[in-house]
Amino acid sequence: MSDGWHLYLLRCRDGSLYAGIATNVERRFRQHATGKGAKYTRSHPPECVLGSRAYPDRGSALRAECALKRQPKARKLAWLLAEADAAT
């Protein structure tokens, strides 16, 4: 996943969720996992990437990230399910 911008959702070891954007989700996950990512993931180490969604540009990915971060956990998980349904 290195073409364009992606909004991704991580599950952290404590069960919390973290949303972010990147052009390469796998590389960004490795950065989070080694403590070189966001401040939040330094204190809440990530367990896995739950999912991601592609966006045409950085601006639209940032707007989607902002909207997703304002949602409760259940809505974030529903966002993942909606993406999975769209892919099938």
PDB file of C-alpha atoms in Angstrom:
ATOM      1  CA  MET A   1       0.000   0.000   0.000  1.00  0.00           C
ATOM      2  CA  SER A   2       2.314   2.734  -1.156  1.00  0.00           C
ATOM      3  CA  ASP A   3       0.339   4.467  -3.922  1.00  0.00           C
ATOM      4  CA  GLY A   4      -1.318   7.689  -2.810  1.00  0.00           C
ATOM      5  CA  TRP A   5      -2.510   8.438   0.694  1.00  0.00           C
ATOM      6  CA  HIS A   6      -4.199   6.001   3.076  1.00  0.00           C
ATOM      7  CA  LEU A   7      -6.166   6.423   6.267  1.00  0.00           C
ATOM      8  CA  TYR A   8      -5.348   3.470   8.517  1.00  0.00           C
ATOM      9  CA  LEU A   9      -6.646   2.143  11.811  1.00  0.00           C
ATOM     10  CA  LEU A  10      -4.437   0.331  14.330  1.00  0.00           C
ATOM     11  CA  ARG A  11      -5.406  -1.761  17.332  1.00  0.00           C
ATOM     12  CA  CYS A  12      -3.120  -1.131  20.276  1.00  0.00           C
ATOM     13  CA  ARG A  13      -2.126  -3.685  22.916  1.00  0.00           C
ATOM     14  CA  ASP A  14      -4.448  -2.083  25.470  1.00  0.00           C
ATOM     15  CA  GLY A  15      -7.422  -2.471  23.099  1.00  0.00           C
ATOM     16  CA  SER A  16      -7.538   1.182  22.068  1.00  0.00           C
ATOM     17  CA  LEU A  17      -7.640   2.272  18.435  1.00  0.00           C
ATOM     18  CA  TYR A  18      -5.352   4.723  16.649  1.00  0.00           C
ATOM     19  CA  ALA A  19      -6.074   6.368  13.293  1.00  0.00           C
ATOM     20  CA  GLY A  20      -3.479   8.000  11.082  1.00  0.00           C
ATOM     21  CA  ILE A  21      -2.543   8.683   7.469  1.00  0.00           C
ATOM     22  CA  ALA A  22       0.461   7.563   5.459  1.00  0.00           C
ATOM     23  CA  THR A  23       1.608   6.886   1.929  1.00  0.00           C
ATOM     24  CA  ASN A  24       2.989   3.488   3.005  1.00  0.00           C
ATOM     25  CA  VAL A  25       0.928   1.861   5.759  1.00  0.00           C
ATOM     26  CA  GLU A  26       3.296  -1.068   6.383  1.00  0.00           C
ATOM     27  CA  ARG A  27       6.287   1.235   6.842  1.00  0.00           C
ATOM     28  CA  ARG A  28       4.302   3.546   9.108  1.00  0.00           C
ATOM     29  CA  PHE A  29       3.167   0.589  11.231  1.00  0.00           C
ATOM     30  CA  ARG A  30       6.808  -0.469  11.672  1.00  0.00           C
ATOM     31  CA  GLN A  31       7.639   3.069  12.783  1.00  0.00           C
ATOM     32  CA  HIS A  32       4.828   2.983  15.353  1.00  0.00           C
ATOM     33  CA  ALA A  33       5.898  -0.490  16.529  1.00  0.00           C
ATOM     34  CA  THR A  34       9.497   0.635  17.126  1.00  0.00           C
ATOM     35  CA  GLY A  35       8.474   3.756  19.063  1.00  0.00           C
ATOM     36  CA  LYS A  36       9.292   6.186  16.243  1.00  0.00           C
ATOM     37  CA  GLY A  37       5.686   6.911  15.294  1.00  0.00           C
ATOM     38  CA  ALA A  38       3.148   9.126  16.993  1.00  0.00           C
ATOM     39  CA  LYS A  39       3.342  10.092  20.654  1.00  0.00           C
ATOM     40  CA  TYR A  40       0.160   8.104  21.349  1.00  0.00           C
ATOM     41  CA  THR A  41       1.594   4.851  20.003  1.00  0.00           C
ATOM     42  CA  ARG A  42       4.746   5.251  22.091  1.00  0.00           C
ATOM     43  CA  SER A  43       2.655   4.821  25.222  1.00  0.00           C
ATOM     44  CA  HIS A  44       0.071   2.513  23.588  1.00  0.00           C
ATOM     45  CA  PRO A  45       2.148   0.142  21.413  1.00  0.00           C
ATOM     46  CA  PRO A  46       0.297  -1.055  18.308  1.00  0.00           C
ATOM     47  CA  GLU A  47      -0.626  -4.683  17.869  1.00  0.00           C
ATOM     48  CA  CYS A  48      -1.804  -4.750  14.262  1.00  0.00           C
ATOM     49  CA  VAL A  49      -3.232  -2.790  11.351  1.00  0.00           C
ATOM     50  CA  LEU A  50      -6.987  -3.358  11.346  1.00  0.00           C
ATOM     51  CA  GLY A  51      -7.532  -1.795   7.952  1.00  0.00           C
ATOM     52  CA  SER A  52      -6.950   1.126   5.651  1.00  0.00           C
ATOM     53  CA  ARG A  53      -8.677   3.076   2.924  1.00  0.00           C
ATOM     54  CA  ALA A  54      -7.076   4.888  -0.014  1.00  0.00           C
ATOM     55  CA  TYR A  55      -7.669   8.585  -0.738  1.00  0.00           C
ATOM     56  CA  PRO A  56      -6.709  10.554  -3.838  1.00  0.00           C
ATOM     57  CA  ASP A  57      -4.642  13.176  -2.015  1.00  0.00           C
ATOM     58  CA  ARG A  58      -3.259  14.186   1.375  1.00  0.00           C
ATOM     59  CA  GLY A  59      -5.976  16.758   2.014  1.00  0.00           C
ATOM     60  CA  SER A  60      -8.845  14.321   1.626  1.00  0.00           C
ATOM     61  CA  ALA A  61      -7.004  11.746   3.774  1.00  0.00           C
ATOM     62  CA  LEU A  62      -6.501  14.364   6.517  1.00  0.00           C
ATOM     63  CA  ARG A  63     -10.168  15.364   6.445  1.00  0.00           C
ATOM     64  CA  ALA A  64     -11.234  11.710   6.681  1.00  0.00           C
ATOM     65  CA  GLU A  65      -8.769  11.129   9.549  1.00  0.00           C
ATOM     66  CA  CYS A  66     -10.127  14.122  11.461  1.00  0.00           C
ATOM     67  CA  ALA A  67     -13.702  12.902  11.002  1.00  0.00           C
ATOM     68  CA  LEU A  68     -12.824   9.328  12.024  1.00  0.00           C
ATOM     69  CA  LYS A  69     -10.922  10.414  15.136  1.00  0.00           C
ATOM     70  CA  ARG A  70     -14.041  12.236  16.389  1.00  0.00           C
ATOM     71  CA  GLN A  71     -16.083   9.020  16.254  1.00  0.00           C
ATOM     72  CA  PRO A  72     -16.570   6.625  19.172  1.00  0.00           C
ATOM     73  CA  LYS A  73     -14.839   3.247  19.008  1.00  0.00           C
ATOM     74  CA  ALA A  74     -17.946   1.459  17.709  1.00  0.00           C
ATOM     75  CA  ARG A  75     -18.207   3.857  14.743  1.00  0.00           C
ATOM     76  CA  LYS A  76     -14.502   3.394  13.952  1.00  0.00           C
ATOM     77  CA  LEU A  77     -15.047  -0.358  13.821  1.00  0.00           C
ATOM     78  CA  ALA A  78     -18.142   0.169  11.669  1.00  0.00           C
ATOM     79  CA  TRP A  79     -15.946   2.182   9.278  1.00  0.00           C
ATOM     80  CA  LEU A  80     -13.789  -0.938   8.893  1.00  0.00           C
ATOM     81  CA  LEU A  81     -16.800  -3.143   8.243  1.00  0.00           C
ATOM     82  CA  ALA A  82     -18.128  -0.708   5.646  1.00  0.00           C
ATOM     83  CA  GLU A  83     -14.787  -0.883   3.846  1.00  0.00           C
ATOM     84  CA  ALA A  84     -14.809  -4.689   3.950  1.00  0.00           C
ATOM     85  CA  ASP A  85     -18.354  -4.763   2.559  1.00  0.00           C
ATOM     86  CA  ALA A  86     -17.390  -2.362  -0.232  1.00  0.00           C
ATOM     87  CA  ALA A  87     -14.460  -4.592  -1.208  1.00  0.00           C
ATOM     88  CA  THR A  88     -16.649  -7.673  -1.689  1.00  0.00           C
TER      89      THR A  88
END
